[in-house]
Amino acid sequence: MGKKTKKAGKGKEKTERKTAKADEKKARRDSKKLSPEDDIDAILLSIQKEEAKKKDVHVQDNVPAPSPRSNCTLTVNPLKETELILYGGEFYNGNKTFVYGDLYRYDVEKLEWKLVSSPNSPPPRSAHQAVAWKNYIYIFGGEFTSPNQERFHHYKDFWMLDLKTNQWEQLNLKGCPTPRSGHRMVLYKHKIILFGGFYDTLREVRYYNDLYVFDLDQFKWQEIKPKPGAMWPTGRSGFQLFVYQDDIFLYGGYSKEVSSDKSTSEKGIVHADMWSLDPKTWEWNKVKKSGMPPGPRAGFSMCVHKKRALLFGGVVDMEVEGDVMMSLFLNELYGFQLDNNRWYPLELRKEKSTKDKLKKNEQKCTPREETEDPEYEESNIDDISHDIASNMTIVDSETLTKSEGKPTESGAKSDIQSSFPEVVKPCGRINSCVAVGRDTLYIYGGMMEIKDQEITLDDLYSLNLSKLDEWKCIIPASESEWVEVSEDDEDDEDEEDDSEDESEGDGTSDENEDDEEEGEEAPNASVQVGDAVSLIKGGGKNLRRKDRRLRIEQIRASLGLSDSQRTPLPGESLRDFYKRTNMYWQMAAHEHTQHTGKELRKDGFDLAEARYRELKPIIDELALLEAEQKAEEAEGPETSAKKRGKKKTRN
């Protein structure tokens, strides 16, 4: 995700030279002797020997929180709903990949972690699956990646953890699924249902759509094969599987197929289809989308609470400017009502004290008629947008640090924060862990990108699903470690820069230095809505034209401004905004209150009003910035292409 490329054109020859040089560099790297740290067989053998030395279970109480990770599993202890079981995962620091095999137990009441070390534990892994039943947790599959990400191993081992004794046992049974990761498992009565996943042979990637069932009473695997002519989901990984009564639902996922385009050998496919599986007949049926479903995305997480499934996060690749792709990491929350198969956005209820405070501040600058309780005609539900983007976090710090150093801008920032209370909310991410215990949703870890850096998270958030009033940050994210490219790669890049930039002068090197400084600042780049205005005021007007255009698009995408049903238009009053979007807000409010008539319209207006107050200053500032941008573009293109900064490509 987040890959940035340039189309063939005037720079075609330059692109071909760079491609040839990259191929040569890769060939040199591949021809090097395999280092000990990248020999997977040797690594796993060493881990196995260390495991053999363990004789007893050892539990360390009140230990530091786990290291940042994604693609781990977080499971509610079936014996104690206030305890979460965290296992495995991976972390990439820009240079090496670390795969974990540690087991943590977290008490959500005491806010304490326990680290469990047991003999005969599974080897480290990520992208595996875990299911809890009675006093056991069952784990299947996953993968182990070498530090340089050049080699990896897929597992097909099946493990059982006794939560009473903390003892692991490997279940060597016939008929188990083939090695894989990215699959999904769910518990249905006394059976474990497993579907899909992928297996990478280095030469090709296989995406599975096979279905396996493990009987927990008989301890037997069974593969369920489709009947002739039966409907069946296509192969995929990274989808979500969840159970309600006698239906098993499958949603989304990701796969690759051979591309017809000669320039690319594979094409990624983000699936947005939904299926239901009848566990009595093992027949699949497509589920028609109704309500307001989320837009297509990859890397989202889901879990079930009572009669609804909850979807959080994911990533969408957006084309910003013809040849530039930007990855938008989402932090929105959707509900899927399981008894009527309807999607809807989960907007948090606003506390009365906060709403009154916002109204009081708004009265200083808004005519009184805009705050009156509206009675408006309802709009057509077909006009409601199906793509709702993140509304709280901007993953960019290019101008934030610059603006913090100026007294006038910090003053503007404090004024805005005093008028708009800070809202706690997890940032957009992919491959996070979600779990529900005692009507509380927990979200842990995952990964996001800032520029060309992959930021792995270790924060923990909770949301009371009965109140739906506010997110609580139980563990804040720590500062992420990021290691720049190796010296060999830097030398190669410097040679390319010298050959390509001979005529660019000293100005380009200054800009490249700025890029490096920004990369170092990136890990601290989480920006709340209230800070966005000072970011725009402080640095947006000083950017080069192309960078300013990208900045505007980033802010629009990160705040969900492209969704007209949730975003005020420039100069639009609160009254007109609600009149135009009332159907969206009433449907969102109905999921909270079940009110109808006048009460429902009032509830919907409260949600719309909070969104309006939240975004109004940003909309106004962006309108000014875009007007300046258009005025400059009308004067003509930049005088020289030499001013363009260097963009690194990443696979």
Short mmCIF file of N, CA and C in Angstrom, two decimals, residues 301-410:
data_model
loop_
_atom_site.label_atom_id
_atom_site.label_comp_id
_atom_site.label_asym_id
_atom_site.label_seq_id
_atom_site.Cartn_x
_atom_site.Cartn_y
_atom_site.Cartn_z
N SER A 301 -10.76 -4.77 10.36
CA SER A 301 -10.97 -5.77 11.41
C SER A 301 -12.45 -5.81 11.77
N MET A 302 -12.93 -6.98 12.21
CA MET A 302 -14.34 -7.13 12.57
C MET A 302 -14.50 -8.06 13.77
N CYS A 303 -15.57 -7.81 14.53
CA CYS A 303 -15.96 -8.70 15.61
C CYS A 303 -17.46 -8.57 15.81
N VAL A 304 -18.04 -9.41 16.66
CA VAL A 304 -19.49 -9.43 16.84
C VAL A 304 -19.85 -9.03 18.26
N HIS A 305 -20.89 -8.19 18.36
CA HIS A 305 -21.45 -7.82 19.66
C HIS A 305 -22.97 -7.96 19.58
N LYS A 306 -23.50 -8.94 20.28
CA LYS A 306 -24.94 -9.20 20.29
C LYS A 306 -25.46 -9.40 18.87
N LYS A 307 -26.36 -8.52 18.40
CA LYS A 307 -26.97 -8.72 17.09
C LYS A 307 -26.32 -7.90 15.99
N ARG A 308 -25.09 -7.46 16.18
CA ARG A 308 -24.43 -6.69 15.14
C ARG A 308 -22.95 -7.04 15.06
N ALA A 309 -22.43 -6.97 13.84
CA ALA A 309 -21.00 -7.10 13.62
C ALA A 309 -20.42 -5.70 13.51
N LEU A 310 -19.22 -5.50 14.04
CA LEU A 310 -18.57 -4.20 14.05
C LEU A 310 -17.35 -4.23 13.15
N LEU A 311 -17.23 -3.26 12.27
CA LEU A 311 -16.09 -3.16 11.35
C LEU A 311 -15.28 -1.91 11.69
N PHE A 312 -13.96 -2.07 11.81
CA PHE A 312 -13.10 -0.93 12.12
C PHE A 312 -11.90 -0.88 11.18
N GLY A 313 -11.57 0.35 10.74
CA GLY A 313 -10.31 0.60 10.05
C GLY A 313 -10.24 0.10 8.63
N GLY A 314 -9.00 -0.12 8.17
CA GLY A 314 -8.74 -0.52 6.80
C GLY A 314 -8.00 0.56 6.04
N VAL A 315 -7.65 0.28 4.81
CA VAL A 315 -6.91 1.22 3.99
C VAL A 315 -7.50 1.27 2.59
N VAL A 316 -7.49 2.47 2.01
CA VAL A 316 -7.96 2.68 0.64
C VAL A 316 -6.86 3.40 -0.12
N ASP A 317 -6.51 2.91 -1.30
CA ASP A 317 -5.54 3.60 -2.16
C ASP A 317 -6.28 4.58 -3.04
N MET A 318 -5.89 5.85 -2.98
CA MET A 318 -6.55 6.90 -3.75
C MET A 318 -5.57 7.52 -4.73
N GLU A 319 -6.05 7.76 -5.95
CA GLU A 319 -5.23 8.45 -6.94
C GLU A 319 -5.41 9.95 -6.72
N VAL A 320 -4.33 10.61 -6.31
CA VAL A 320 -4.41 12.01 -5.95
C VAL A 320 -4.23 12.91 -7.15
N GLU A 321 -3.20 12.63 -7.95
CA GLU A 321 -2.89 13.54 -9.05
C GLU A 321 -2.42 12.75 -10.26
N GLY A 322 -3.29 11.99 -10.85
CA GLY A 322 -2.97 11.27 -12.07
C GLY A 322 -2.02 10.11 -11.85
N ASP A 323 -0.77 10.42 -11.47
CA ASP A 323 0.25 9.38 -11.35
C ASP A 323 0.69 9.15 -9.91
N VAL A 324 0.04 9.74 -8.96
CA VAL A 324 0.43 9.61 -7.56
C VAL A 324 -0.67 8.89 -6.79
N MET A 325 -0.27 7.83 -6.07
CA MET A 325 -1.22 7.10 -5.25
C MET A 325 -0.98 7.45 -3.78
N MET A 326 -2.06 7.66 -3.06
CA MET A 326 -1.98 7.95 -1.64
C MET A 326 -2.81 6.93 -0.88
N SER A 327 -2.24 6.37 0.18
CA SER A 327 -2.97 5.39 0.99
C SER A 327 -3.67 6.11 2.12
N LEU A 328 -4.98 5.96 2.20
CA LEU A 328 -5.78 6.57 3.25
C LEU A 328 -6.11 5.50 4.28
N PHE A 329 -5.58 5.67 5.49
CA PHE A 329 -5.82 4.72 6.58
C PHE A 329 -7.03 5.19 7.38
N LEU A 330 -8.01 4.33 7.49
CA LEU A 330 -9.31 4.71 8.03
C LEU A 330 -9.45 4.33 9.50
N ASN A 331 -10.21 5.16 10.23
CA ASN A 331 -10.49 4.85 11.64
C ASN A 331 -11.99 4.91 11.93
N GLU A 332 -12.78 4.72 10.89
CA GLU A 332 -14.23 4.78 11.06
C GLU A 332 -14.76 3.44 11.57
N LEU A 333 -15.95 3.49 12.12
CA LEU A 333 -16.59 2.32 12.70
C LEU A 333 -17.95 2.11 12.04
N TYR A 334 -18.19 0.89 11.54
CA TYR A 334 -19.46 0.54 10.92
C TYR A 334 -20.12 -0.59 11.69
N GLY A 335 -21.44 -0.62 11.63
CA GLY A 335 -22.18 -1.72 12.18
C GLY A 335 -22.91 -2.48 11.09
N PHE A 336 -23.01 -3.80 11.24
CA PHE A 336 -23.79 -4.64 10.33
C PHE A 336 -24.82 -5.37 11.18
N GLN A 337 -26.10 -4.98 11.03
CA GLN A 337 -27.17 -5.57 11.83
C GLN A 337 -27.44 -6.98 11.34
N LEU A 338 -27.23 -7.95 12.21
CA LEU A 338 -27.24 -9.34 11.79
C LEU A 338 -28.64 -9.92 11.62
N ASP A 339 -29.64 -9.28 12.24
CA ASP A 339 -30.98 -9.84 12.10
C ASP A 339 -31.72 -9.32 10.87
N ASN A 340 -31.23 -8.21 10.25
CA ASN A 340 -31.87 -7.74 9.02
C ASN A 340 -30.87 -7.42 7.90
N ASN A 341 -29.58 -7.74 8.14
CA ASN A 341 -28.52 -7.58 7.12
C ASN A 341 -28.40 -6.15 6.60
N ARG A 342 -28.43 -5.17 7.51
CA ARG A 342 -28.30 -3.77 7.12
C ARG A 342 -27.01 -3.17 7.68
N TRP A 343 -26.31 -2.44 6.81
CA TRP A 343 -25.11 -1.71 7.21
C TRP A 343 -25.49 -0.30 7.66
N TYR A 344 -24.72 0.24 8.58
CA TYR A 344 -24.91 1.62 8.99
C TYR A 344 -23.63 2.14 9.65
N PRO A 345 -23.36 3.45 9.54
CA PRO A 345 -22.18 4.01 10.23
C PRO A 345 -22.48 4.15 11.71
N LEU A 346 -21.49 3.86 12.54
CA LEU A 346 -21.64 4.01 13.97
C LEU A 346 -21.05 5.35 14.40
N GLU A 347 -21.89 6.35 14.52
CA GLU A 347 -21.47 7.66 15.01
C GLU A 347 -21.62 7.66 16.53
N LEU A 348 -20.63 8.17 17.23
CA LEU A 348 -20.70 8.20 18.68
C LEU A 348 -21.73 9.22 19.14
N ARG A 349 -22.38 8.90 20.23
CA ARG A 349 -23.30 9.87 20.84
C ARG A 349 -22.48 10.98 21.48
N LYS A 350 -23.01 12.19 21.40
CA LYS A 350 -22.31 13.33 21.97
C LYS A 350 -22.83 13.61 23.37
N GLU A 351 -21.90 13.84 24.31
CA GLU A 351 -22.31 14.20 25.66
C GLU A 351 -23.00 15.55 25.65
N LYS A 352 -24.01 15.70 26.51
CA LYS A 352 -24.79 16.94 26.53
C LYS A 352 -23.92 18.13 26.90
N SER A 353 -23.01 17.92 27.87
CA SER A 353 -22.18 19.04 28.31
C SER A 353 -21.30 19.54 27.17
N THR A 354 -20.76 18.60 26.39
CA THR A 354 -19.93 18.98 25.25
C THR A 354 -20.75 19.69 24.19
N LYS A 355 -21.97 19.17 23.92
CA LYS A 355 -22.83 19.78 22.91
C LYS A 355 -23.20 21.20 23.32
N ASP A 356 -23.55 21.40 24.61
CA ASP A 356 -23.92 22.73 25.07
C ASP A 356 -22.75 23.70 24.96
N LYS A 357 -21.55 23.19 25.23
CA LYS A 357 -20.36 24.03 25.13
C LYS A 357 -20.13 24.47 23.69
N LEU A 358 -20.34 23.53 22.76
CA LEU A 358 -20.16 23.87 21.35
C LEU A 358 -21.20 24.89 20.91
N LYS A 359 -22.46 24.70 21.37
CA LYS A 359 -23.50 25.67 21.00
C LYS A 359 -23.16 27.06 21.53
N LYS A 360 -22.63 27.10 22.76
CA LYS A 360 -22.31 28.39 23.38
C LYS A 360 -21.24 29.11 22.60
N ASN A 361 -20.21 28.36 22.15
CA ASN A 361 -19.15 28.97 21.36
C ASN A 361 -19.65 29.40 20.00
N GLU A 362 -20.57 28.60 19.41
CA GLU A 362 -21.05 28.91 18.07
C GLU A 362 -21.89 30.18 18.06
N GLN A 363 -22.61 30.46 19.17
CA GLN A 363 -23.48 31.62 19.22
C GLN A 363 -22.70 32.93 19.11
N LYS A 364 -21.40 32.88 19.38
CA LYS A 364 -20.59 34.08 19.27
C LYS A 364 -20.40 34.51 17.82
N CYS A 365 -20.53 33.56 16.88
CA CYS A 365 -20.22 33.90 15.49
C CYS A 365 -21.29 33.45 14.51
N THR A 366 -22.39 32.82 14.99
CA THR A 366 -23.41 32.28 14.10
C THR A 366 -24.78 32.87 14.43
N PRO A 367 -25.57 33.29 13.44
CA PRO A 367 -26.92 33.79 13.70
C PRO A 367 -27.73 32.78 14.49
N ARG A 368 -28.59 33.25 15.37
CA ARG A 368 -29.36 32.39 16.25
C ARG A 368 -30.26 31.42 15.50
N GLU A 369 -30.71 31.83 14.31
CA GLU A 369 -31.66 30.99 13.58
C GLU A 369 -31.04 29.67 13.16
N GLU A 370 -29.71 29.61 13.09
CA GLU A 370 -29.08 28.37 12.66
C GLU A 370 -29.08 27.31 13.75
N THR A 371 -29.28 27.69 15.01
CA THR A 371 -29.24 26.72 16.09
C THR A 371 -30.62 26.27 16.52
N GLU A 372 -31.64 26.72 15.83
CA GLU A 372 -32.98 26.31 16.19
C GLU A 372 -33.23 24.86 15.79
N ASP A 373 -34.11 24.20 16.54
CA ASP A 373 -34.45 22.81 16.25
C ASP A 373 -35.18 22.75 14.91
N PRO A 374 -34.61 22.07 13.93
CA PRO A 374 -35.17 22.10 12.58
C PRO A 374 -36.26 21.06 12.37
N GLU A 375 -37.20 21.39 11.50
CA GLU A 375 -38.21 20.44 11.01
C GLU A 375 -38.12 20.47 9.50
N TYR A 376 -37.31 19.55 8.94
CA TYR A 376 -37.02 19.63 7.51
C TYR A 376 -37.58 18.42 6.77
N GLU A 377 -37.72 18.62 5.49
CA GLU A 377 -38.16 17.51 4.64
C GLU A 377 -37.01 16.53 4.50
N GLU A 378 -37.34 15.25 4.37
CA GLU A 378 -36.32 14.22 4.29
C GLU A 378 -35.85 14.04 2.86
N SER A 379 -34.54 13.76 2.73
CA SER A 379 -33.96 13.56 1.40
C SER A 379 -34.01 12.09 1.03
N ASN A 380 -33.72 11.81 -0.22
CA ASN A 380 -33.78 10.44 -0.72
C ASN A 380 -32.59 9.64 -0.20
N ILE A 381 -32.85 8.45 0.32
CA ILE A 381 -31.78 7.63 0.89
C ILE A 381 -30.75 7.21 -0.14
N ASP A 382 -31.15 7.19 -1.42
CA ASP A 382 -30.21 6.80 -2.46
C ASP A 382 -29.10 7.82 -2.63
N ASP A 383 -29.31 9.05 -2.13
CA ASP A 383 -28.29 10.08 -2.26
C ASP A 383 -27.21 9.97 -1.19
N ILE A 384 -27.43 9.09 -0.21
CA ILE A 384 -26.46 8.99 0.88
C ILE A 384 -25.20 8.30 0.37
N SER A 385 -24.04 8.85 0.74
CA SER A 385 -22.77 8.31 0.26
C SER A 385 -22.49 6.96 0.89
N HIS A 386 -21.89 6.08 0.12
CA HIS A 386 -21.51 4.77 0.64
C HIS A 386 -20.04 4.71 1.04
N ASP A 387 -19.32 5.80 0.86
CA ASP A 387 -17.91 5.82 1.19
C ASP A 387 -17.67 6.89 2.25
N ILE A 388 -17.49 6.46 3.50
CA ILE A 388 -17.32 7.40 4.59
C ILE A 388 -15.88 7.31 5.08
N ALA A 389 -15.14 8.43 5.06
CA ALA A 389 -13.71 8.39 5.35
C ALA A 389 -13.43 8.84 6.77
N SER A 390 -12.19 8.63 7.19
CA SER A 390 -11.76 8.95 8.54
C SER A 390 -11.93 10.43 8.85
N ASN A 391 -12.31 10.73 10.11
CA ASN A 391 -12.60 12.12 10.42
C ASN A 391 -11.80 12.70 11.57
N MET A 392 -10.74 12.03 11.98
CA MET A 392 -10.05 12.60 13.12
C MET A 392 -8.54 12.77 12.95
N THR A 393 -7.86 11.92 12.19
CA THR A 393 -6.41 11.92 12.23
C THR A 393 -5.81 12.26 10.89
N ILE A 394 -4.80 13.15 10.89
CA ILE A 394 -4.05 13.46 9.68
C ILE A 394 -2.68 12.86 9.85
N VAL A 395 -2.29 11.95 8.95
CA VAL A 395 -1.02 11.27 9.11
C VAL A 395 0.05 11.99 8.29
N ASP A 396 0.32 13.20 8.65
CA ASP A 396 1.32 13.97 7.94
C ASP A 396 1.84 15.06 8.86
N SER A 397 3.16 15.24 8.94
CA SER A 397 3.72 16.23 9.85
C SER A 397 4.59 17.23 9.14
N GLU A 398 4.43 17.36 7.82
CA GLU A 398 5.34 18.19 7.04
C GLU A 398 5.35 19.63 7.52
N THR A 399 4.18 20.15 7.88
CA THR A 399 4.13 21.54 8.30
C THR A 399 3.83 21.68 9.78
N LEU A 400 3.49 20.58 10.47
CA LEU A 400 3.14 20.69 11.87
C LEU A 400 4.31 21.18 12.70
N THR A 401 5.48 20.55 12.51
CA THR A 401 6.63 20.93 13.31
C THR A 401 7.08 22.34 13.00
N LYS A 402 6.97 22.72 11.71
CA LYS A 402 7.34 24.08 11.36
C LYS A 402 6.44 25.09 12.05
N SER A 403 5.14 24.79 12.09
CA SER A 403 4.19 25.75 12.65
C SER A 403 4.33 25.85 14.16
N GLU A 404 4.77 24.74 14.82
CA GLU A 404 4.88 24.79 16.27
C GLU A 404 5.97 25.74 16.73
N GLY A 405 6.91 26.04 15.85
CA GLY A 405 8.00 26.91 16.24
C GLY A 405 7.68 28.38 16.16
N LYS A 406 6.48 28.78 15.73
CA LYS A 406 6.14 30.18 15.56
C LYS A 406 5.10 30.59 16.59
N PRO A 407 5.39 31.67 17.37
CA PRO A 407 4.50 32.07 18.45
C PRO A 407 3.09 32.38 17.97
N THR A 408 2.94 33.06 16.86
CA THR A 408 1.60 33.46 16.41
C THR A 408 0.77 32.25 16.04
N GLU A 409 1.42 31.21 15.44
CA GLU A 409 0.67 30.04 15.03
C GLU A 409 0.27 29.21 16.24
N SER A 410 1.15 29.10 17.25
CA SER A 410 0.79 28.33 18.43
C SER A 410 -0.35 29.01 19.17
#
